[in-house]
Amino acid sequence: MKKFLSVLLAVLMLVGCLPAMAEKVSPWTVNASTGMAKHSKSVDAIGHVTIPAEVDGVPVVGLDYMAFKSYFDMTQLTFPDTLRFFGSSTLNGAPSLTEVTLPRELIIISDGSISDLPVESLVVPPAVSVVYGAFFNLPNIKS
């Protein structure tokens, strides 16, 4: 009987842990008052990364300072239509990022936002107000 109760207790403890183990933690944080988002570097951003239109019910309208600085394995980035602002150094030093298509509703690109990238082409939407120094060290840029 003692052995049965020990096994039953162990099974119940394991079953009780399953929901906690299955819970997925979002790699995104967003400032509720500004709508500026940032990706958690503790969660891998490998390959194609998609920025959500909202996080915990808060619309993502901008990318925070250094939101993707030095993300070495990110090759492509998709932006939501809600995105209007790039903070400073948003896409700085992501050496595998080969494809960047800026969101068509983007308004402001801050200093150093798009730099040290291997992209070959970049289309800047007509409504953008480019801040001085927003683009630099793009050695492969052709158009």
C-alpha positions in Angstrom: 0.0 0.0 0.0 2.9 2.4 0.8 4.5 1.7 -2.5 1.2 2.3 -4.3 0.7 5.7 -2.6 4.3 6.7 -3.4 3.8 5.9 -7.1 0.4 7.7 -7.1 1.9 10.8 -5.5 4.8 10.8 -8.0 2.3 10.6 -10.9 0.1 13.3 -9.5 3.1 15.6 -9.1 4.2 15.0 -12.7 0.7 15.6 -14.0 0.5 18.8 -12.0 3.7 20.1 -13.6 2.6 19.5 -17.2 0.7 22.8 -17.7 3.6 24.8 -16.4 6.0 22.9 -18.7 3.7 23.4 -21.7 3.3 27.1 -21.1 5.1 29.1 -23.9 6.8 32.3 -22.9 6.6 35.1 -25.4 10.0 36.4 -26.5 8.4 39.9 -26.9 8.0 42.7 -24.4 6.1 45.9 -25.2 5.9 49.1 -23.3 2.2 49.6 -22.7 2.4 53.4 -22.8 4.5 53.8 -25.9 3.9 50.6 -27.9 7.6 50.1 -28.4 8.6 46.5 -28.6 11.7 44.5 -28.0 12.7 40.9 -28.6 14.2 39.0 -25.7 17.7 37.9 -26.6 17.4 35.0 -24.2 15.0 33.4 -26.8 16.7 32.4 -30.1 15.8 34.5 -33.2 16.9 32.1 -35.9 15.9 32.3 -39.6 12.7 34.1 -40.4 11.4 36.2 -37.4 7.9 37.8 -37.4 7.2 40.7 -35.2 3.6 40.5 -33.8 1.1 43.2 -34.4 0.3 43.2 -30.6 1.7 41.7 -27.4 -0.6 41.0 -24.5 -3.3 43.2 -26.1 -0.9 46.2 -26.7 -0.4 47.2 -30.3 3.2 47.2 -31.5 3.8 50.6 -33.1 7.6 50.7 -32.8 10.8 48.8 -32.2 12.7 49.9 -29.2 16.4 50.9 -28.9 18.6 48.0 -30.0 15.6 45.7 -30.5 17.6 43.4 -32.8 21.2 44.4 -32.2 23.7 41.6 -32.9 21.2 38.9 -33.7 23.6 36.7 -35.6 21.2 33.9 -36.9 18.2 36.0 -38.0 18.0 35.9 -41.9 14.6 37.6 -42.5 12.3 39.9 -40.6 8.6 40.5 -41.2 7.0 43.6 -39.7 3.4 44.1 -38.8 1.3 46.8 -40.6 1.0 48.6 -37.2 4.7 49.5 -37.1 5.4 53.2 -37.4 8.8 53.8 -35.6 12.3 52.3 -35.6 14.2 53.3 -32.5 18.0 53.9 -32.6 20.1 50.9 -33.6 17.0 48.7 -34.2 18.7 46.5 -36.9 22.3 47.1 -36.1 24.9 44.3 -36.6 22.7 41.4 -37.7 25.2 39.8 -40.1 22.8 37.1 -41.5 19.9 39.4 -42.2 19.7 39.4 -45.9 16.1 40.4 -46.5 14.5 43.5 -45.1 11.3 44.9 -46.4 10.3 47.9 -44.4 6.6 48.3 -43.5 4.7 50.6 -45.9 3.2 52.7 -43.0 6.6 53.3 -41.4 7.1 57.0 -40.5 10.3 57.4 -38.6 13.7 55.7 -38.8 16.0 56.8 -36.0 19.8 57.2 -36.1 21.7 54.0 -36.8 18.5 52.0 -37.2 19.6 50.1 -40.2 23.4 49.6 -40.2 26.0 46.9 -40.4 23.8 44.6 -42.5 24.5 42.4 -45.6 21.3 43.5 -47.4 21.6 44.1 -51.1 18.4 46.2 -51.6 16.2 48.3 -49.4 13.0 50.1 -50.3 12.2 53.0 -48.1 8.4 53.8 -48.0 7.6 57.3 -49.3 6.1 58.5 -45.9 9.3 57.9 -44.0 11.1 60.8 -42.3 14.7 59.6 -42.3 16.7 60.8 -39.4 20.4 61.7 -40.2 22.6 58.6 -40.0 19.7 56.1 -40.1 21.5 54.0 -42.7 25.2 53.3 -42.7 27.7 50.6 -43.4 25.6 48.7 -45.8 28.4 47.4 -48.0 26.3 45.1 -50.3 23.5 47.6 -51.0 22.8 47.9 -54.8 19.4 49.6 -54.7 
